[in-house]
Tab-separated table of C-alpha atoms in Angstrom:
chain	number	residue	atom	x	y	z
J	1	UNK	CA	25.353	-12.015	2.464
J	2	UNK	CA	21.903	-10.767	3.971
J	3	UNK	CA	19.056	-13.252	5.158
J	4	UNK	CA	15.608	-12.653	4.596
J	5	UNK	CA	15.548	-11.441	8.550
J	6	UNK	CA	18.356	-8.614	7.274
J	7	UNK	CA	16.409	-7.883	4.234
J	8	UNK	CA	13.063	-7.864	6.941
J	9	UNK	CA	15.293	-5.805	9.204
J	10	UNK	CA	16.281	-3.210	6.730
J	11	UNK	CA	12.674	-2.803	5.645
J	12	UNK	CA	11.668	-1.978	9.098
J	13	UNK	CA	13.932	0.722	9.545
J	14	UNK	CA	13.273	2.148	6.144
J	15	UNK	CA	9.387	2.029	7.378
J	16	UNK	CA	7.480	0.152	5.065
J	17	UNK	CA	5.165	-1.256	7.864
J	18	UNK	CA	3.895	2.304	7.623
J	19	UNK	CA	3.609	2.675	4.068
J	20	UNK	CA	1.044	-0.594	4.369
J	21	UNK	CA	-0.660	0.668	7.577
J	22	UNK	CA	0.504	-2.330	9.727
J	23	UNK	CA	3.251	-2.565	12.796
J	24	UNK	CA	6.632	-3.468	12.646
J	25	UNK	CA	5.411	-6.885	14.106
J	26	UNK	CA	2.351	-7.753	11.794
J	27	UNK	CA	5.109	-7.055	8.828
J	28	UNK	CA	7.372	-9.195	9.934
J	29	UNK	CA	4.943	-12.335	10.262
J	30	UNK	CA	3.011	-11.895	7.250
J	31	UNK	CA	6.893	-12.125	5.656
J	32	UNK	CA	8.238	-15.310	7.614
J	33	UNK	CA	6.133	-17.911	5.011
J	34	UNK	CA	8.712	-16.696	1.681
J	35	UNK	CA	11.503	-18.485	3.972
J	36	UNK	CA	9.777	-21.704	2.525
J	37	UNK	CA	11.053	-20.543	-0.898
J	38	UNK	CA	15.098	-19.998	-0.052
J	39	UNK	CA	17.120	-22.995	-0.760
J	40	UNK	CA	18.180	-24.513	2.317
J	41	UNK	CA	17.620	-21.342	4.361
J	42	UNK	CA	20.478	-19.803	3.153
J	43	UNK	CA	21.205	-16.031	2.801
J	44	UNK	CA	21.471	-14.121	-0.113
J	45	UNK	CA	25.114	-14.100	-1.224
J	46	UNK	CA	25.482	-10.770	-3.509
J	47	UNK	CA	28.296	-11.433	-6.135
J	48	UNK	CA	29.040	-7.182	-7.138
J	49	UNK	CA	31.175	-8.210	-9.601
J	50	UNK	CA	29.303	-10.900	-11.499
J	51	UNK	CA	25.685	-8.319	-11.291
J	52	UNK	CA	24.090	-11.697	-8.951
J	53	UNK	CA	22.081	-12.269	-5.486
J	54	UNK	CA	20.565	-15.514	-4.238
J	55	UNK	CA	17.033	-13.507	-3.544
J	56	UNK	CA	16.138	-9.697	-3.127
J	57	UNK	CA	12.464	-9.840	-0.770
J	58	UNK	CA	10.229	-7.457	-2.862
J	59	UNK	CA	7.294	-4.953	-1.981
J	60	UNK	CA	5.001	-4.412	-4.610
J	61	UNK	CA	4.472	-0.744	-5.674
J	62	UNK	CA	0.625	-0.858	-5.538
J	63	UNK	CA	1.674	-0.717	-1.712
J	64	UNK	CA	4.933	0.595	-1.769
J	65	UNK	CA	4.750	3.328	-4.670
J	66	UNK	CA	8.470	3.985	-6.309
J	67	UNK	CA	8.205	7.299	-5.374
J	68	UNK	CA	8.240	6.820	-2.124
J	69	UNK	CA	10.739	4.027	-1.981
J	70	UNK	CA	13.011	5.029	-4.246
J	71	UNK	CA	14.807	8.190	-2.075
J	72	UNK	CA	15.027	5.189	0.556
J	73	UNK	CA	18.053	3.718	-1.017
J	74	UNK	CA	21.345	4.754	-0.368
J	75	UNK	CA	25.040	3.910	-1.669
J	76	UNK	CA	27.736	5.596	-0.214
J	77	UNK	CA	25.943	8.357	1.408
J	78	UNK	CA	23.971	9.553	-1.678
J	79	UNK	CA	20.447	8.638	-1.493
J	80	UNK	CA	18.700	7.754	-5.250
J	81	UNK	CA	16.464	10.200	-7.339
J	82	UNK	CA	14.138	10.126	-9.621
J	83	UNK	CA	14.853	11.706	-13.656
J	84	UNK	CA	11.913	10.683	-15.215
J	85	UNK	CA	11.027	14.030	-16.977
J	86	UNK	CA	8.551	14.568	-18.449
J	87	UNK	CA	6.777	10.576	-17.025
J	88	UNK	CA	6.543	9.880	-13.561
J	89	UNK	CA	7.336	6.401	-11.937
J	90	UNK	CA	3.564	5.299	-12.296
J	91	UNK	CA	3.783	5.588	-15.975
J	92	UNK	CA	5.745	2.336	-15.891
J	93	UNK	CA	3.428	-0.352	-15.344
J	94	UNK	CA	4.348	-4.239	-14.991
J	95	UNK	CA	3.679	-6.086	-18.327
J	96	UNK	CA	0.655	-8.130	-18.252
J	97	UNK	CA	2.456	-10.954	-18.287
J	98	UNK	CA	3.617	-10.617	-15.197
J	99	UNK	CA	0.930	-8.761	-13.130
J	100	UNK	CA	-1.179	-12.005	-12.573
J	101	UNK	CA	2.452	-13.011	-10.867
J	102	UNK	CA	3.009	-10.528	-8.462
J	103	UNK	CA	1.445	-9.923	-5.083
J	104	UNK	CA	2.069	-7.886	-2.211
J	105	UNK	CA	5.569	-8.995	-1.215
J	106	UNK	CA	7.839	-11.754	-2.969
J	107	UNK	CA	10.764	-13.364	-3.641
J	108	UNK	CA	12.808	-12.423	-6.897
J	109	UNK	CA	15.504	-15.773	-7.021
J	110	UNK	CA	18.687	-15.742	-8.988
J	111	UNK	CA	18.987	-12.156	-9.675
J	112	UNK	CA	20.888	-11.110	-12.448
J	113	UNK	CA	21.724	-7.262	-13.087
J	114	UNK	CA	22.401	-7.859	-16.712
J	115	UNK	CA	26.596	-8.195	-17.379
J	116	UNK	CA	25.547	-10.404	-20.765
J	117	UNK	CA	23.242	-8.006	-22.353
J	118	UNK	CA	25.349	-4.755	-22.393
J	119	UNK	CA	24.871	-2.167	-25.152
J	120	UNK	CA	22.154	-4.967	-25.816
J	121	UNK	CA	18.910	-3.207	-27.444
J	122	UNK	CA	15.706	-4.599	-25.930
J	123	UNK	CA	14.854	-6.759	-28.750
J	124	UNK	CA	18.055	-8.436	-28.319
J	125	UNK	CA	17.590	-8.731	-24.734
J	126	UNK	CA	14.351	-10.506	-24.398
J	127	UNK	CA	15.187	-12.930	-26.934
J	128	UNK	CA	18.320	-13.872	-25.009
J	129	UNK	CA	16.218	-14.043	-21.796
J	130	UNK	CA	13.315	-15.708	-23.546
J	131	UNK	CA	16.207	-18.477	-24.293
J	132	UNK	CA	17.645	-18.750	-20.915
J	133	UNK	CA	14.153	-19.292	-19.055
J	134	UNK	CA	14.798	-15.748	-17.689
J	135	UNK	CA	11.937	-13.118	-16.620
J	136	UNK	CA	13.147	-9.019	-16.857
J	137	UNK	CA	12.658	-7.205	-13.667
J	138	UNK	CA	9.992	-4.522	-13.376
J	139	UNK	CA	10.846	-1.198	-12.075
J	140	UNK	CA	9.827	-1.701	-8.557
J	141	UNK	CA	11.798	-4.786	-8.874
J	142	UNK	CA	14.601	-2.962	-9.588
J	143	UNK	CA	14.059	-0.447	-6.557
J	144	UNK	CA	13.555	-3.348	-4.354
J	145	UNK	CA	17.166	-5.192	-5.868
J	146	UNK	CA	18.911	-1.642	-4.682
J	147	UNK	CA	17.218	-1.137	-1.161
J	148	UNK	CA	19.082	-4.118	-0.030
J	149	UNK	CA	21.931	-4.161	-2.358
J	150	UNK	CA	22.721	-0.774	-3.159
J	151	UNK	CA	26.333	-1.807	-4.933
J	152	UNK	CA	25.044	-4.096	-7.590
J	153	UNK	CA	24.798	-0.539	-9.264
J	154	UNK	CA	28.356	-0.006	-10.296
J	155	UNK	CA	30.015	2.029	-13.075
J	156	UNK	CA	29.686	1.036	-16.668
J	157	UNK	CA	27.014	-1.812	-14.867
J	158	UNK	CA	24.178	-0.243	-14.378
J	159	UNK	CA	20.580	-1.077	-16.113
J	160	UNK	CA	17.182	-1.378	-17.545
J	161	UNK	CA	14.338	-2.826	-16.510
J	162	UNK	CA	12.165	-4.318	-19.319
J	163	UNK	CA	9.470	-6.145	-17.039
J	164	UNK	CA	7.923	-1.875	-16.723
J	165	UNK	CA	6.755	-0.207	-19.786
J	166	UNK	CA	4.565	2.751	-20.971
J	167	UNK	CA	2.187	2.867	-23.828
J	168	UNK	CA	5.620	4.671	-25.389
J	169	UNK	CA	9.360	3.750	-26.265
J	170	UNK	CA	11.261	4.743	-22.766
J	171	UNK	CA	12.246	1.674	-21.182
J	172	UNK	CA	13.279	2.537	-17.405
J	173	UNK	CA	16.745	2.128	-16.236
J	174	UNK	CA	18.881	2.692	-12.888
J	175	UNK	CA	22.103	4.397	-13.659
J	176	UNK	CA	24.670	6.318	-11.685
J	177	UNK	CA	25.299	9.706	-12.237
J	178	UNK	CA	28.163	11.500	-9.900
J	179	UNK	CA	27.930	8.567	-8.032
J	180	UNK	CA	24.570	8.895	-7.004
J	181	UNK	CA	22.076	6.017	-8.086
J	182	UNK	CA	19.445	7.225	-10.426
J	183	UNK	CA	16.128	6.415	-11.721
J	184	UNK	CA	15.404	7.352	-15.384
J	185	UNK	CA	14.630	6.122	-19.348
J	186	UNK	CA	15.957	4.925	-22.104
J	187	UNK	CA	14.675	5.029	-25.763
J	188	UNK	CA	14.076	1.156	-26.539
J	189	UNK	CA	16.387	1.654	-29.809
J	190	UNK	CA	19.722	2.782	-28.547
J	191	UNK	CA	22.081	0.559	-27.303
J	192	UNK	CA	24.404	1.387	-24.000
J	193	UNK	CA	28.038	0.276	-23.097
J	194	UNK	CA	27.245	0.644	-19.722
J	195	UNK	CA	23.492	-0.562	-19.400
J	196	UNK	CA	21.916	-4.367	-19.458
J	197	UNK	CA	19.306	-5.571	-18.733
J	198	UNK	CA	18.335	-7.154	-15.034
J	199	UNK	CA	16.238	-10.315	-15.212
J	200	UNK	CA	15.347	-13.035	-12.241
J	201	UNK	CA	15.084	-17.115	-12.742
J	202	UNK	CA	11.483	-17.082	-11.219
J	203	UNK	CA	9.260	-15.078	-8.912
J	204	UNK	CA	7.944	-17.062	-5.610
J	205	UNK	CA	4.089	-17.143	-4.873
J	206	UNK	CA	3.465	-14.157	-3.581
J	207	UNK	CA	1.874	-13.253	-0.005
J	208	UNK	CA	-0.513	-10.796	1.229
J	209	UNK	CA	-0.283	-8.777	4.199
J	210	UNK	CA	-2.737	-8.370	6.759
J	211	UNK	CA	-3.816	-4.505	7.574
J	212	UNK	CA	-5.656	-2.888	10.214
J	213	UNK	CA	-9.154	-1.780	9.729
């Protein structure tokens, strides 16, 4: 389990206050108000095996690009890179949808890493999530459900992340590969035994944090 102080906490020491230009203290206040949002002030419990947490606090990338964020994570010892040839992680943009949605920092609640929708295509994906009141994670989203949970990436349960696409076919996915957590695509046609597709219940209002001049 991991509060929203632990998932605070592991920002901190990961430095995100400096990514937004702000002290460790500033950070930590502007976060406090999403604690209004977690069911009876609770922490996250993180079910590996069922691909669930409660909440996952998110950073968005406007802030917080995924290439800086993304070597940040680390499972087992191996820190996560970045296979995107021949796009780069700001290629992937949040579907407009969802961009009216999502401020500077959030709460994702009732995460799902996708154990339903394996060797799913997307088509078949959204219109199971469409069904079950379900919104797909963006890729940010995604780096943000791994910074504090690195082991809901787990072999043959790994995936995509359909809230992030391109003006092409690559949907982006975290995988492992040698045991080492890995950001990449996937053509939007070909199914994968060992990918699904992550998706969240709802996104809180979103806050904004307060920077020095």
């Amino acid at each position: 389990m991991k509060s929203l102080d632990q998932q605070i906490d592991t920002l901190v020491r990961l430095g995100y206050p400096d990514m937004l230009s702000c002290d460790a203290p500033t950070f930590r206040e502007s976060l406090m108000p999403l604690s209004a949002y977690i069911a009876n002030g609770c922490p996250a419990k993180s079910d590996v095996a069922e691909g669930t947490v409660d909440f996952v606090l998110v950073i968005h990338a406007t802030i917080a690009l995924a290439e800086n964020t993304l070597p940040l994570i680390e499972r087992q010892g191996k820190p996560a890179i970045a296979r995107l040839f021949p796009r780069r992680p700001e290629f992937f943009k949040p579907l407009d949808s969802l961009s009216d949605a999502i401020g500077d920092a959030y709460l994702l609640l009732d995460v799902d890493r996708g154990n339903e929708t394996l060797n799913m295509v997307p088509v078949q994906a959204e219109e199971r999530l469409a069904t079950s009141g379900r919104t797909p994670l963006t890729m940010e989203e995604g780096v943000a459900l791994l910074t504090q949970f690195p082991d809901q990436l787990q072999p043959n349960r790994c995936f995509m992340m359909l809230g992030s696409r391109g003006p092409d076919k690559r949907v982006p996915a975290l995988w492992l590969s040698r045991k080492q957590p890995k950001l990449g695509w996937c053509w939007e046609g070909n199914p994968h035994t060992w990918l699904g597709f992550a998706s969240a219940r709802e996104r809180s209002p979103s806050i904004r944090f307060a920077r020095a001049d």
